[in-house]
Coordinates of C-alpha atoms in Angstrom, one line a residue:
M8 CA 11.1 48.2 0.6
L9 CA 12.2 51.7 0.3
R10 CA 9.4 52.4 3.1
T11 CA 11.5 49.4 5.4
L12 CA 14.8 50.7 4.8
L13 CA 13.6 54.4 6.1
S14 CA 11.9 53.0 8.9
P15 CA 13.0 53.8 12.5
R16 CA 14.1 50.6 13.3
L17 CA 16.4 50.5 10.5
M18 CA 17.5 54.2 10.3
G19 CA 19.5 53.3 13.9
L20 CA 21.1 50.2 12.4
H21 CA 22.4 52.3 9.5
L22 CA 23.9 54.9 11.6
L23 CA 25.7 52.5 13.7
T24 CA 26.7 50.5 11.1
I25 CA 28.2 53.9 9.6
G26 CA 30.1 54.7 12.9
V27 CA 31.4 51.2 13.5
L28 CA 32.1 51.4 9.7
V29 CA 34.2 54.4 10.4
A30 CA 35.8 53.3 13.4
F31 CA 37.2 50.5 12.0
I32 CA 38.8 51.8 9.0
L33 CA 40.6 54.7 10.9
L34 CA 42.3 52.2 13.1
G35 CA 43.3 50.1 10.5
R36 CA 44.9 53.1 9.3
W37 CA 46.1 53.9 12.3
Q38 CA 47.9 50.5 12.4
L39 CA 49.1 50.7 9.2
G40 CA 51.1 53.9 9.5
V41 CA 51.9 52.5 12.7
F42 CA 53.8 49.4 10.6
Q43 CA 54.9 51.6 7.8
D44 CA 57.2 54.2 10.5
S45 CA 58.7 51.2 12.1
G46 CA 60.4 50.2 8.7
R47 CA 61.7 54.0 8.0
P48 CA 65.1 55.0 9.6
H49 CA 65.3 56.9 12.5
A50 CA 68.2 58.8 15.0
A51 CA 70.4 56.2 16.7
T52 CA 71.7 57.4 19.8
D53 CA 74.5 59.9 20.0
P54 CA 76.6 59.4 22.3
G55 CA 79.5 61.7 23.5
P56 CA 82.3 62.6 22.0
V57 CA 85.0 60.0 22.6
A58 CA 89.2 60.1 21.6
V59 CA 89.3 59.0 18.0
G60 CA 92.2 56.5 18.6
T61 CA 89.4 54.4 20.6
L62 CA 87.6 54.0 17.4
A63 CA 89.6 54.6 14.3
Q64 CA 92.4 51.6 14.4
V65 CA 94.9 51.2 11.9
G66 CA 94.3 47.9 9.5
P67 CA 90.6 47.1 10.9
Q68 CA 87.9 48.7 9.2
L69 CA 85.1 50.4 11.0
S70 CA 82.1 48.4 12.2
G71 CA 79.1 50.1 11.2
E72 CA 77.8 51.3 14.7
L73 CA 81.1 53.5 14.9
V74 CA 79.9 55.5 11.5
G75 CA 78.9 59.0 12.6
R76 CA 80.5 59.1 16.1
K77 CA 81.4 62.0 18.0
V78 CA 85.0 62.0 18.0
T79 CA 88.0 64.2 19.2
A80 CA 91.2 64.4 18.1
E81 CA 94.4 65.9 19.7
G82 CA 97.9 66.2 17.4
V83 CA 99.3 68.0 14.9
Y84 CA 98.3 68.9 11.4
E85 CA 101.1 67.9 8.9
A86 CA 100.9 70.5 5.8
G87 CA 103.4 69.5 4.1
R88 CA 101.0 65.9 3.5
Q89 CA 97.8 67.9 2.8
L90 CA 95.4 66.9 -0.2
L91 CA 92.4 68.1 -2.0
V92 CA 89.3 65.8 -2.6
A93 CA 88.2 66.6 -6.0
D94 CA 84.7 67.3 -7.6
R95 CA 83.1 66.8 -4.0
R96 CA 80.4 69.0 -2.4
A97 CA 79.6 70.3 1.0
D98 CA 78.1 67.5 2.0
V99 CA 79.4 64.1 3.2
D100 CA 76.5 61.9 1.9
A101 CA 76.2 63.6 -1.7
P102 CA 77.9 62.0 -4.5
G103 CA 81.4 62.7 -5.8
G104 CA 83.5 62.0 -8.9
N105 CA 82.1 63.2 -12.2
V106 CA 78.4 63.6 -11.2
S107 CA 80.0 66.6 -9.0
R108 CA 82.3 67.3 -11.0
D109 CA 84.2 71.1 -10.3
R110 CA 81.6 71.4 -7.6
G111 CA 84.2 72.4 -5.0
Y112 CA 87.0 70.4 -2.8
W113 CA 87.3 68.2 1.0
V114 CA 90.6 69.8 2.3
L115 CA 92.1 66.6 3.5
T116 CA 94.9 66.8 6.1
P117 CA 96.4 64.8 8.4
L118 CA 96.5 65.0 11.8
R119 CA 99.8 63.1 13.7
L120 CA 98.4 61.9 17.1
D121 CA 100.8 61.6 20.2
D122 CA 101.2 58.2 19.5
G123 CA 102.6 58.9 15.9
T124 CA 99.5 57.8 13.7
L125 CA 97.9 59.9 11.1
M126 CA 94.2 60.0 11.4
P127 CA 92.7 62.1 8.1
V128 CA 90.5 65.0 8.8
V129 CA 88.6 66.8 6.1
R130 CA 89.1 70.1 7.6
G131 CA 86.4 71.5 5.3
W132 CA 85.1 72.3 2.0
T133 CA 86.7 75.3 -0.8
A134 CA 85.3 76.1 -3.8
K135 CA 88.5 77.0 -5.3
A136 CA 91.7 74.3 -5.1
D137 CA 94.3 77.5 -4.7
D138 CA 91.8 78.9 -2.2
P139 CA 93.9 80.5 0.5
A140 CA 92.1 79.5 3.4
A141 CA 92.9 75.7 2.6
S142 CA 96.3 76.3 2.3
A143 CA 95.8 78.0 6.4
V144 CA 96.9 74.8 8.2
P145 CA 96.5 75.6 11.8
Q146 CA 99.6 75.5 13.3
G147 CA 101.0 73.2 16.9
R148 CA 99.2 71.4 18.7
V149 CA 95.4 71.6 18.0
T150 CA 91.9 69.7 19.0
V151 CA 89.4 68.4 16.5
A152 CA 85.9 67.6 17.0
G153 CA 84.2 66.0 14.1
R154 CA 82.5 62.9 13.5
L155 CA 84.1 59.8 11.9
R156 CA 83.3 58.3 8.9
P157 CA 84.5 54.9 7.0
Q158 CA 86.9 55.2 4.2
Q159 CA 85.7 55.5 0.6
G160 CA 86.5 53.2 -1.7
T161 CA 88.5 53.9 -4.7
D162 CA 85.6 52.5 -7.3
S163 CA 83.2 54.5 -5.6
V164 CA 83.0 57.0 -7.5
Q165 CA 83.2 57.7 -11.5
R166 CA 86.2 59.0 -12.1
R167 CA 88.0 61.2 -14.9
A168 CA 89.2 60.3 -17.4
E169 CA 92.7 62.4 -17.8
G170 CA 93.1 61.9 -14.4
L171 CA 93.9 64.5 -11.6
P172 CA 96.5 67.3 -10.4
A173 CA 99.0 66.5 -8.3
G174 CA 97.7 66.6 -4.7
Q175 CA 94.2 66.0 -5.1
V176 CA 92.7 62.7 -4.9
Q177 CA 89.0 61.3 -5.6
T178 CA 88.2 59.5 -2.4
V179 CA 89.5 59.2 0.9
S180 CA 90.4 55.7 0.8
T181 CA 93.1 54.7 3.4
G182 CA 94.9 52.3 1.0
E183 CA 95.4 55.1 -1.3
L184 CA 96.7 57.2 1.5
V185 CA 99.0 54.6 2.5
N186 CA 100.5 55.0 -0.5
L187 CA 100.7 58.4 -0.6
W188 CA 102.2 58.8 2.8
S189 CA 104.7 56.7 2.4
G190 CA 106.4 55.2 5.6
Q191 CA 103.4 56.4 7.8
Q192 CA 100.6 54.1 9.9
V193 CA 97.4 55.8 8.4
R194 CA 94.3 54.8 10.9
T195 CA 91.1 53.8 8.8
G196 CA 88.9 56.3 8.0
F197 CA 88.1 60.0 8.5
V198 CA 86.9 62.7 10.8
V199 CA 84.9 65.4 9.2
A200 CA 85.7 68.5 11.5
Q201 CA 82.9 70.4 13.2
P202 CA 83.3 73.1 12.9
P203 CA 85.4 73.6 10.0
S204 CA 89.1 74.8 10.8
G205 CA 89.3 78.2 10.0
S206 CA 87.7 80.4 7.5
L207 CA 86.8 76.8 5.1
A208 CA 83.1 75.8 4.3
Q209 CA 81.2 72.9 6.7
V210 CA 80.7 69.8 5.1
K211 CA 77.4 68.7 6.0
I212 CA 77.1 65.4 8.1
D213 CA 74.3 64.3 9.8
P214 CA 74.1 61.9 13.1
P215 CA 74.1 58.0 12.6
V216 CA 70.7 56.8 12.1
V217 CA 69.9 52.9 12.2
G218 CA 67.4 51.2 9.8
G219 CA 63.8 50.6 11.3
T220 CA 62.7 46.9 12.1
L221 CA 59.3 46.2 10.0
T222 CA 56.5 45.3 13.0
W223 CA 54.7 42.8 11.1
R224 CA 52.3 42.5 13.7
N225 CA 51.0 46.0 13.2
L226 CA 49.9 44.8 9.6
A227 CA 48.4 42.5 10.9
Y228 CA 46.2 44.6 13.6
A229 CA 45.2 46.5 10.1
A230 CA 44.0 43.6 8.2
N231 CA 42.1 43.1 11.7
W232 CA 40.0 45.7 11.4
W233 CA 39.6 45.9 8.0
I234 CA 38.1 42.3 8.5
F235 CA 35.9 43.5 11.0
A236 CA 34.9 46.3 8.8
G237 CA 33.6 43.8 6.0
F238 CA 32.1 41.6 8.6
A239 CA 29.6 44.4 9.8
V240 CA 28.6 45.4 6.3
F241 CA 27.9 41.6 6.0
M242 CA 25.9 41.9 9.0
W243 CA 24.1 45.1 8.2
F244 CA 23.0 43.2 4.7
H245 CA 21.9 40.1 6.6
F246 CA 19.6 42.2 9.1
V247 CA 18.5 44.8 6.1
R248 CA 17.8 41.6 4.1
D249 CA 15.8 39.7 6.7
A250 CA 13.6 43.1 7.4
V251 CA 12.2 43.4 3.8
R252 CA 11.8 39.8 3.5
T253 CA 9.5 40.0 6.9
D254 CA 7.8 43.0 6.0
R255 CA 7.0 41.4 2.8
D256 CA 5.9 38.7 4.1
R257 CA 3.2 40.6 6.3
A258 CA 2.3 42.2 3.3
K259 CA 1.7 39.4 1.1
S260 CA -0.2 37.6 4.2
P261 CA -3.7 39.9 4.0
E262 CA -3.8 38.9 0.8
M263 CA -3.4 35.7 1.1
A264 CA -6.5 35.3 3.9
L265 CA -8.8 37.6 1.3
E266 CA -8.5 35.5 -1.6
G267 CA -9.0 32.5 0.4

């Protein structure tokens, strides 16, 4: 049997089978990788900035495709209505509330647009509530560039049991801001300024991303390649078995002829 397996005609078959197996397995892994990559979030188109008033309205919620869009806003900051969003890190996606307690503050200042509405603007981040940079609100007419974010639900963070000092809030909630800035029309969502105002630290915010869509066809392709690999092994076994049987029969034939 060993002599048959190592014969030149079968050695070629062994090498061909190994090559086919390696190729089919690699092709299957490649298709599997394509399938996995298709489901990963990827960067969405990031169009140029537009006026914030065209996206953030008074009342309606932001639709998903508007989140993270570049916007510009022109108006005058109202320093007397400024708030600090407590227990926040310098990252818009980092968790707030008790999870980030005493980690810093977002400086939230309303910008009065030309139509009289207020657009909440996170001008930057500070580590201390009494930071002079937070109270240094730019005077006069300004142009703010940044990215748009949806309002945060008031129940989206674990709040402090003892409450917050006056002038501080836990979330950037349009409903809460309407009550705090009574008598004002407040546009939904908020703008994260980029770059930040003055010497405040920048609040990190990533460009918009969209979830990937799994391409099940590629998973089927991967399975097909591996099935082909299994079929190649089956055919190799079939040919080797026949070769061994044929050689055994040939070896037995002379012995049977002598006995006859």
